[in-house]
Amino acid sequence: MVKFTKDTIIEALLFASVDPVAAGKLAQAAGLEEAEALASIDTLNAQYEREGRAFRIMEISGGYQFRTLPELSEYLKGLARQIAAHRLSHASLETLAIVAYRQPISRVEIEKIRGVSASGVLKTLLEKRLITVCGRAQVLGRPLLYGTTADFLRYFGLADLSHLPRESELQVILSEQEGRMVSQVEPGEEDNGGPTDQQTLL
């Protein structure tokens, strides 16, 4: 039986995983201590850098995952535009940024900031699992409150919410994401005549 190195085992586990893997789970699966697993990640990343590889093992959403280098984003734009399932319109990106910075936040509060109905956009973001209902406000009517998800962190390549850029950089973020994704309003995402909060959950 072939005996693999610690680095090879860690690499295989991450390669086979669709979602980020927490260091503890990674170590357990490899039969290693967590410190050993993290050391292997450092070793692998150093190897990838020496070899000029297009990817690294990055910390994303509380775990580790293979990701292409941000510097290669220009070359990936064309491919990203072809992935219709991941498209986000300007309205979606704007609403998502508001939720990220102000969460937990209600639909009414979002609409006050944007100046237009947000029901359709919220429905789209819920379907894409970029936001979730995280409770109800303790005010009259107890409106639903929205917050971001682990999928949001993965989508934007963030380790956690503390890595969000300053809110003053919002326009830069929107411009970059619009360059990566097709800027197109999707069915059901119009700013007018969207579903109510209750319909959004159906």
XYZ file of N, CA and C in Angstrom:
606
model
N 0.844 -1.200 0.000
C 0.000 0.000 0.000
C 0.879 1.251 0.000
N 0.541 2.192 -0.875
C 1.321 3.426 -0.967
C 1.090 4.277 0.272
N 2.162 4.790 0.836
C 2.059 5.658 2.004
C 2.208 7.104 1.555
N 1.161 7.877 1.750
C 1.162 9.263 1.303
C 1.654 10.192 2.403
N 2.211 11.320 1.996
C 2.672 12.317 2.960
C 1.478 13.077 3.532
N 1.721 13.752 4.642
C 0.665 14.570 5.253
C 0.162 15.619 4.266
N 1.099 16.242 3.561
C 0.728 17.298 2.621
C -0.168 16.758 1.510
N 0.163 15.576 1.011
C -0.628 14.981 -0.069
C -2.044 14.662 0.399
N -2.170 14.180 1.622
C -3.489 13.840 2.164
C -4.338 15.100 2.329
N -3.738 16.147 2.891
C -4.458 17.413 3.071
C -4.883 17.969 1.717
N -3.991 17.905 0.752
C -4.289 18.403 -0.588
C -5.452 17.637 -1.205
N -5.452 16.325 -1.044
C -6.517 15.489 -1.604
C -7.866 15.799 -0.960
N -7.869 15.971 0.351
C -9.114 16.263 1.063
C -9.712 17.594 0.612
N -8.869 18.597 0.464
C -9.355 19.910 0.040
C -9.782 19.889 -1.424
N -9.061 19.152 -2.230
C -9.393 19.054 -3.648
C -10.764 18.410 -3.846
N -11.093 17.450 -2.987
C -12.348 16.709 -3.125
C -13.538 17.428 -2.501
N -13.282 18.484 -1.736
C -14.359 19.165 -1.025
C -14.930 20.328 -1.826
N -16.253 20.376 -1.903
C -16.926 21.474 -2.595
C -16.939 22.724 -1.723
N -17.121 22.543 -0.428
C -17.208 23.660 0.511
C -15.925 23.790 1.329
N -15.699 24.967 1.913
C -14.538 25.136 2.792
C -14.579 24.135 3.944
N -13.425 23.627 4.329
C -13.334 22.636 5.400
C -12.626 23.259 6.597
N -13.254 23.187 7.763
C -12.651 23.727 8.978
C -11.366 22.970 9.298
N -10.409 23.667 9.895
C -9.109 23.064 10.193
C -9.248 21.817 11.059
N -10.155 21.869 12.037
C -10.351 20.721 12.918
C -10.859 19.496 12.174
N -11.833 19.705 11.285
C -12.388 18.590 10.508
C -11.352 18.049 9.524
N -10.577 18.956 8.970
C -9.536 18.560 8.027
C -8.502 17.683 8.730
N -8.100 18.104 9.917
C -7.116 17.345 10.687
C -7.667 15.978 11.078
N -8.925 15.955 11.504
C -9.548 14.694 11.912
C -9.607 13.706 10.749
N -10.002 14.197 9.574
C -10.103 13.328 8.401
C -8.740 12.791 7.978
N -7.700 13.590 8.221
C -6.349 13.188 7.816
C -5.623 12.409 8.903
N -6.233 12.320 10.091
C -5.585 11.635 11.200
C -4.411 12.417 11.751
N -4.551 13.758 11.736
C -3.467 14.631 12.188
C -3.945 15.547 13.303
N -2.989 16.211 13.937
C -3.320 17.291 14.851
C -3.646 18.527 14.013
N -4.450 19.418 14.568
C -4.838 20.609 13.814
C -3.618 21.429 13.399
N -2.647 21.537 14.288
C -1.432 22.298 13.975
C -0.694 21.680 12.789
N -0.724 20.353 12.696
C -0.062 19.669 11.582
C -0.781 19.956 10.269
N -2.111 19.965 10.323
C -2.894 20.247 9.118
C -2.626 21.667 8.625
N -2.573 22.614 9.558
C -2.301 24.005 9.188
C -0.887 24.160 8.639
N 0.049 23.409 9.204
C 1.428 23.456 8.709
C 1.500 22.917 7.284
N 0.715 21.875 7.003
C 0.684 21.312 5.651
C 0.120 22.321 4.655
N -0.890 23.065 5.081
C -1.467 24.096 4.212
C -0.415 25.147 3.877
N 0.348 25.567 4.880
C 1.418 26.544 4.644
C 2.465 25.982 3.683
N 2.812 24.715 3.878
C 3.809 24.072 3.014
C 3.312 23.989 1.573
N 2.057 23.596 1.415
C 1.478 23.478 0.079
C 1.409 24.834 -0.617
N 0.985 25.860 0.123
C 0.896 27.194 -0.474
C 2.271 27.712 -0.896
N 3.276 27.411 -0.094
C 4.641 27.818 -0.449
C 5.085 27.101 -1.723
N 4.706 25.832 -1.836
C 5.038 25.055 -3.032
C 4.332 25.624 -4.262
N 3.038 25.947 -4.110
C 2.282 26.501 -5.234
C 2.885 27.831 -5.690
N 3.337 28.625 -4.718
C 3.936 29.925 -5.056
C 5.246 29.736 -5.818
N 6.069 28.811 -5.360
C 7.344 28.551 -6.040
C 7.120 28.083 -7.476
N 6.077 27.279 -7.662
C 5.802 26.706 -8.977
C 4.980 27.632 -9.868
N 4.583 28.786 -9.313
C 3.807 29.739 -10.098
C 2.412 29.253 -10.430
N 1.810 28.481 -9.516
C 0.477 27.942 -9.763
C -0.584 29.030 -9.669
N -1.725 28.777 -10.273
C -2.791 29.779 -10.369
C -3.710 29.798 -9.156
N -3.453 28.967 -8.180
C -4.357 28.841 -7.041
C -3.583 28.763 -5.731
N -4.325 28.950 -4.647
C -3.790 28.785 -3.301
C -4.886 28.160 -2.440
N -4.500 27.657 -1.280
C -5.476 27.214 -0.287
C -5.747 28.427 0.590
N -6.979 28.919 0.553
C -7.310 30.148 1.268
C -8.326 29.888 2.375
N -8.263 30.726 3.397
C -9.229 30.632 4.491
C -10.498 31.360 4.073
N -11.581 30.615 3.961
C -12.857 31.151 3.504
C -13.970 30.681 4.429
N -14.753 31.607 4.933
C -15.945 31.265 5.713
C -15.655 30.259 6.826
N -14.575 30.480 7.554
C -14.251 29.622 8.689
C -13.616 28.299 8.333
N -13.233 28.125 7.073
C -12.598 26.882 6.650
C -11.551 27.154 5.586
N -11.076 26.090 4.946
C -10.033 26.219 3.925
C -10.509 25.609 2.615
N -10.132 26.269 1.518
C -10.619 25.859 0.206
C -9.648 26.329 -0.873
N -9.572 25.569 -1.963
C -8.771 26.006 -3.101
C -9.459 27.184 -3.775
N -8.694 28.236 -4.073
C -9.215 29.403 -4.773
C -8.178 29.903 -5.773
N -8.650 30.408 -6.914
C -7.728 31.013 -7.869
C -7.241 32.349 -7.322
N -6.083 32.776 -7.758
C -5.510 34.032 -7.287
C -6.359 35.215 -7.749
N -6.593 36.190 -6.868
C -7.377 37.374 -7.247
C -6.787 38.095 -8.458
N -5.465 38.024 -8.607
C -4.805 38.706 -9.720
C -5.219 38.147 -11.086
N -5.818 36.960 -11.081
C -6.232 36.333 -12.338
C -7.685 36.634 -12.689
N -8.326 37.486 -11.890
C -9.752 37.752 -12.095
C -10.055 38.302 -13.482
N -9.133 39.079 -14.039
C -9.355 39.643 -15.372
C -9.561 38.549 -16.408
N -8.834 37.441 -16.248
C -8.925 36.347 -17.209
C -10.173 35.489 -16.997
N -10.766 35.625 -15.813
C -11.917 34.788 -15.479
C -13.247 35.478 -15.746
N -13.194 36.764 -16.091
C -14.437 37.512 -16.287
C -15.321 36.890 -17.358
N -14.708 36.531 -18.478
C -15.491 35.965 -19.569
C -16.208 34.702 -19.158
N -15.508 33.844 -18.417
C -16.124 32.604 -17.951
C -17.244 32.902 -16.970
N -17.004 33.867 -16.077
C -18.011 34.200 -15.072
C -19.300 34.675 -15.724
N -19.171 35.393 -16.823
C -20.364 35.904 -17.503
C -21.210 34.783 -18.084
N -20.586 33.636 -18.309
C -21.313 32.518 -18.905
C -22.044 31.674 -17.868
N -21.744 31.914 -16.608
C -22.363 31.106 -15.549
C -23.640 31.799 -15.089
N -24.706 31.547 -15.792
C -25.962 32.267 -15.552
C -26.487 32.078 -14.138
N -26.253 30.913 -13.571
C -26.802 30.631 -12.247
C -26.212 31.526 -11.176
N -25.058 32.105 -11.452
C -24.391 32.921 -10.441
C -24.498 34.414 -10.721
N -25.317 34.784 -11.691
C -25.406 36.192 -12.044
C -26.054 37.009 -10.935
N -25.520 38.186 -10.729
C -26.122 39.131 -9.798
C -26.223 40.480 -10.491
N -27.390 41.073 -10.440
C -27.580 42.386 -11.039
C -27.042 43.465 -10.105
N -27.004 44.686 -10.620
C -26.574 45.816 -9.785
C -27.489 45.944 -8.569
N -28.804 45.766 -8.786
C -29.759 45.876 -7.675
C -29.471 44.832 -6.604
N -29.135 43.609 -7.035
C -28.821 42.543 -6.077
C -27.563 42.869 -5.288
N -26.525 43.326 -5.994
C -25.262 43.654 -5.333
C -25.439 44.795 -4.342
N -26.209 45.792 -4.740
C -26.448 46.936 -3.864
C -27.196 46.504 -2.609
N -28.243 45.699 -2.793
C -29.030 45.217 -1.656
C -28.198 44.310 -0.764
N -27.398 43.451 -1.382
C -26.551 42.534 -0.626
C -25.551 43.301 0.234
N -25.006 44.371 -0.310
C -24.057 45.186 0.449
C -24.745 45.834 1.648
N -25.973 46.304 1.448
C -26.720 46.925 2.546
C -26.962 45.912 3.658
N -27.380 44.702 3.281
C -27.625 43.657 4.279
C -26.331 43.320 5.020
N -25.235 43.201 4.271
C -23.958 42.821 4.877
C -23.503 43.832 5.921
N -23.638 45.119 5.609
C -23.148 46.156 6.515
C -24.123 46.503 7.634
N -25.431 46.289 7.400
C -26.428 46.745 8.378
C -27.157 45.599 9.077
N -26.809 44.362 8.805
C -27.548 43.226 9.363
C -27.510 43.193 10.892
N -28.608 42.680 11.506
C -29.861 42.262 10.873
C -30.685 43.480 10.461
N -31.340 43.381 9.320
C -32.054 44.530 8.771
C -33.347 44.072 8.113
N -34.379 44.891 8.205
C -35.682 44.534 7.641
C -35.813 45.040 6.206
N -36.816 44.520 5.513
C -37.066 44.950 4.134
C -37.372 46.444 4.078
N -38.169 46.922 5.036
C -38.540 48.339 5.050
C -37.301 49.223 5.200
N -36.379 48.816 6.061
C -35.151 49.593 6.256
C -34.304 49.605 4.981
N -34.255 48.458 4.295
C -33.505 48.379 3.036
C -34.121 49.315 2.006
N -35.449 49.315 1.939
C -36.147 50.151 0.960
C -35.969 51.634 1.259
N -35.849 51.993 2.530
C -35.601 53.392 2.887
C -34.236 53.836 2.372
N -33.264 52.928 2.434
C -31.907 53.251 1.980
C -31.844 53.308 0.459
N -32.467 52.324 -0.211
C -32.394 52.243 -1.673
C -33.392 53.153 -2.364
N -34.514 53.438 -1.699
C -35.514 54.307 -2.295
C -36.469 53.606 -3.241
N -36.372 52.278 -3.332
C -37.264 51.492 -4.196
C -37.627 50.198 -3.480
N -38.622 49.488 -4.025
C -39.027 48.210 -3.453
C -37.876 47.212 -3.521
N -37.726 46.417 -2.460
C -36.630 45.444 -2.413
C -37.131 44.009 -2.369
N -38.441 43.801 -2.447
C -38.999 42.458 -2.285
C -38.468 41.473 -3.320
N -38.475 41.880 -4.594
C -38.018 40.981 -5.650
C -36.547 40.634 -5.522
N -35.744 41.632 -5.170
C -34.302 41.409 -5.021
C -34.029 40.492 -3.834
N -34.748 40.699 -2.740
C -34.567 39.844 -1.568
C -34.918 38.397 -1.898
N -35.960 38.211 -2.691
C -36.351 36.858 -3.098
C -35.211 36.183 -3.866
N -34.595 36.933 -4.786
C -33.475 36.392 -5.562
C -32.307 36.022 -4.660
N -31.971 36.895 -3.726
C -30.835 36.643 -2.835
C -31.107 35.475 -1.895
N -32.370 35.319 -1.490
C -32.741 34.169 -0.662
C -32.603 32.872 -1.459
N -33.045 32.903 -2.710
C -32.962 31.713 -3.557
C -31.514 31.310 -3.806
N -30.635 32.306 -3.906
C -29.219 32.023 -4.127
C -28.484 31.720 -2.824
N -29.218 31.778 -1.704
C -28.680 31.468 -0.380
C -27.551 32.411 0.033
N -27.608 33.635 -0.473
C -26.626 34.637 -0.079
C -27.084 35.389 1.163
N -28.396 35.391 1.404
C -28.952 35.956 2.633
C -29.933 34.953 3.218
N -30.307 35.182 4.471
C -31.272 34.312 5.130
C -32.105 35.136 6.098
N -33.261 34.622 6.471
C -34.075 35.265 7.504
C -33.470 34.884 8.845
N -33.091 35.879 9.626
C -32.393 35.594 10.887
C -33.180 36.023 12.121
N -34.467 36.337 11.933
C -35.288 36.701 13.080
C -36.369 37.698 12.703
N -36.970 38.283 13.719
C -37.990 39.310 13.516
C -37.680 40.506 14.405
N -37.946 41.693 13.884
C -37.706 42.916 14.649
C -38.747 43.049 15.755
N -38.325 43.570 16.890
C -39.237 43.749 18.014
C -39.954 45.091 17.912
N -40.660 45.279 16.798
C -41.448 46.492 16.571
C -42.814 46.071 16.053
N -43.704 47.039 15.871
C -45.052 46.755 15.403
C -45.018 45.963 14.099
N -45.734 44.856 14.073
C -45.772 44.019 12.883
C -44.678 42.971 12.837
N -43.670 43.117 13.690
C -42.543 42.183 13.768
C -42.051 41.755 12.381
N -41.536 42.704 11.599
C -41.054 42.368 10.251
C -39.853 41.428 10.290
N -39.683 40.680 9.214
C -38.552 39.760 9.103
C -37.239 40.528 9.037
N -36.208 39.934 9.610
C -34.868 40.513 9.557
C -33.980 39.626 8.696
N -33.119 40.251 7.911
C -32.254 39.512 7.000
C -30.785 39.674 7.376
N -30.025 38.617 7.124
C -28.588 38.645 7.353
C -27.897 37.807 6.290
N -26.587 37.904 6.224
C -25.829 37.154 5.221
C -25.569 35.722 5.695
N -25.132 34.881 4.766
C -24.913 33.461 5.040
C -23.453 33.071 4.808
N -23.159 31.808 5.085
C -21.821 31.278 4.794
C -21.571 31.289 3.286
N -22.636 31.092 2.498
C -22.487 31.148 1.041
C -22.087 32.544 0.587
N -22.551 33.564 1.290
C -22.150 34.941 0.992
C -20.643 35.097 1.167
N -20.123 34.559 2.276
C -18.684 34.642 2.529
C -17.903 33.929 1.434
N -18.385 32.752 1.029
C -17.697 32.004 -0.024
C -17.755 32.748 -1.352
N -18.904 33.338 -1.655
C -19.095 34.039 -2.927
C -18.096 35.181 -3.081
N -17.865 35.909 -1.976
C -16.967 37.057 -2.029
C -15.562 36.738 -1.521
N -15.321 35.463 -1.178
C -13.980 35.063 -0.764
C -13.542 35.654 0.557
N -14.466 35.739 1.518
C -14.163 36.327 2.820
C -14.044 35.243 3.886
N -13.094 35.405 4.788
C -12.955 34.448 5.884
C -14.110 34.599 6.868
N -14.490 35.834 7.161
C -15.628 36.124 8.029
C -16.026 37.578 7.809
N -17.082 38.023 8.491
C -17.611 39.368 8.262
C -16.649 40.468 8.697
N -15.703 40.134 9.563
C -14.732 41.150 9.986
C -13.817 41.556 8.836
N -13.808 40.752 7.765
C -12.970 41.060 6.607
C -13.697 41.911 5.562
N -14.931 42.312 5.865
C -15.632 43.203 4.941
C -14.862 44.513 4.805
N -14.740 45.036 3.594
C -14.079 46.336 3.415
C -14.894 47.430 4.093
N -14.291 48.601 4.237
C -15.022 49.726 4.809
C -16.204 50.067 3.915
N -17.257 50.557 4.540
C -18.472 50.865 3.785
C -18.210 51.934 2.727
N -17.209 52.761 2.959
C -16.874 53.807 1.991
C -16.371 53.223 0.674
N -15.972 51.936 0.707
C -15.460 51.282 -0.495
C -16.562 50.544 -1.254
N -17.811 50.776 -0.867
C -18.939 50.062 -1.458
C -18.983 50.192 -2.974
N -18.811 51.401 -3.489
C -18.902 51.594 -4.932
C -17.816 50.828 -5.678
N -16.645 50.714 -5.074
C -15.564 49.949 -5.696
C -15.951 48.480 -5.780
N -16.539 47.971 -4.698
C -16.966 46.570 -4.663
C -18.009 46.311 -5.747
N -18.994 47.201 -5.832
C -20.055 47.025 -6.822
C -19.488 47.034 -8.234
N -18.558 47.939 -8.500
C -17.968 48.028 -9.837
C -17.199 46.767 -10.182
N -16.430 46.252 -9.215
C -15.644 45.047 -9.462
C -16.541 43.849 -9.706
N -17.601 43.718 -8.897
C -18.485 42.573 -9.053
C -19.282 42.654 -10.346
N -19.648 43.874 -10.752
C -20.370 44.018 -12.017
C -19.473 43.646 -13.182
N -18.172 43.847 -13.006
C -17.239 43.450 -14.050
C -17.101 41.955 -14.136
N -17.278 41.263 -12.990
C -17.132 39.811 -12.954
C -18.409 39.101 -13.371
N -19.540 39.678 -13.039
C -20.806 39.010 -13.310
C -21.627 39.806 -14.316
N -22.566 39.172 -14.948
C -23.424 39.844 -15.913
C -24.342 40.794 -15.177
N -24.311 42.050 -15.570
C -25.168 43.045 -14.931
C -26.510 43.048 -15.639
N -27.414 42.244 -15.120
C -28.706 42.065 -15.785
C -29.762 41.742 -14.755
N -30.896 42.432 -14.814
C -31.983 42.151 -13.891
C -32.592 40.816 -14.259
N -32.739 39.946 -13.272
C -33.255 38.613 -13.520
C -34.756 38.572 -13.342
N -35.425 37.548 -13.882
C -36.872 37.420 -13.719
C -37.257 37.452 -12.248
N -38.259 38.256 -11.916
C -38.720 38.331 -10.538
C -37.892 39.246 -9.674
N -36.892 39.939 -10.277
C -35.998 40.761 -9.472
C -36.255 42.244 -9.667
N -37.295 42.604 -10.402
C -37.574 44.000 -10.654
C -37.807 44.735 -9.347
N -37.536 46.026 -9.367
C -37.670 46.818 -8.154
C -39.115 47.148 -7.824
N -40.035 46.953 -8.758
C -41.425 47.295 -8.507
C -42.293 46.051 -8.560
N -43.294 46.034 -7.701
C -44.269 44.963 -7.750
C -43.747 43.621 -7.301
N -42.720 43.590 -6.448
C -42.172 42.326 -5.972
C -43.081 41.707 -4.940
N -42.796 40.465 -4.542
C -43.628 39.776 -3.562
C -43.448 40.359 -2.177
N -44.354 40.054 -1.290
C -44.248 40.498 0.091
C -43.266 39.617 0.823
N -42.954 39.980 2.088
C -42.046 39.168 2.895
C -42.553 37.744 3.017
N -43.867 37.597 3.234
C -44.422 36.268 3.413
C -44.269 35.451 2.136
N -44.499 36.087 0.962
C -44.360 35.385 -0.303
C -42.915 35.002 -0.554
N -42.000 35.835 -0.083
C -40.586 35.578 -0.283
C -40.168 34.253 0.332
N -40.815 33.872 1.430
C -40.429 32.653 2.132
C -41.022 31.406 1.508
N -41.943 31.550 0.578
C -42.590 30.387 -0.025
C -41.698 29.740 -1.054
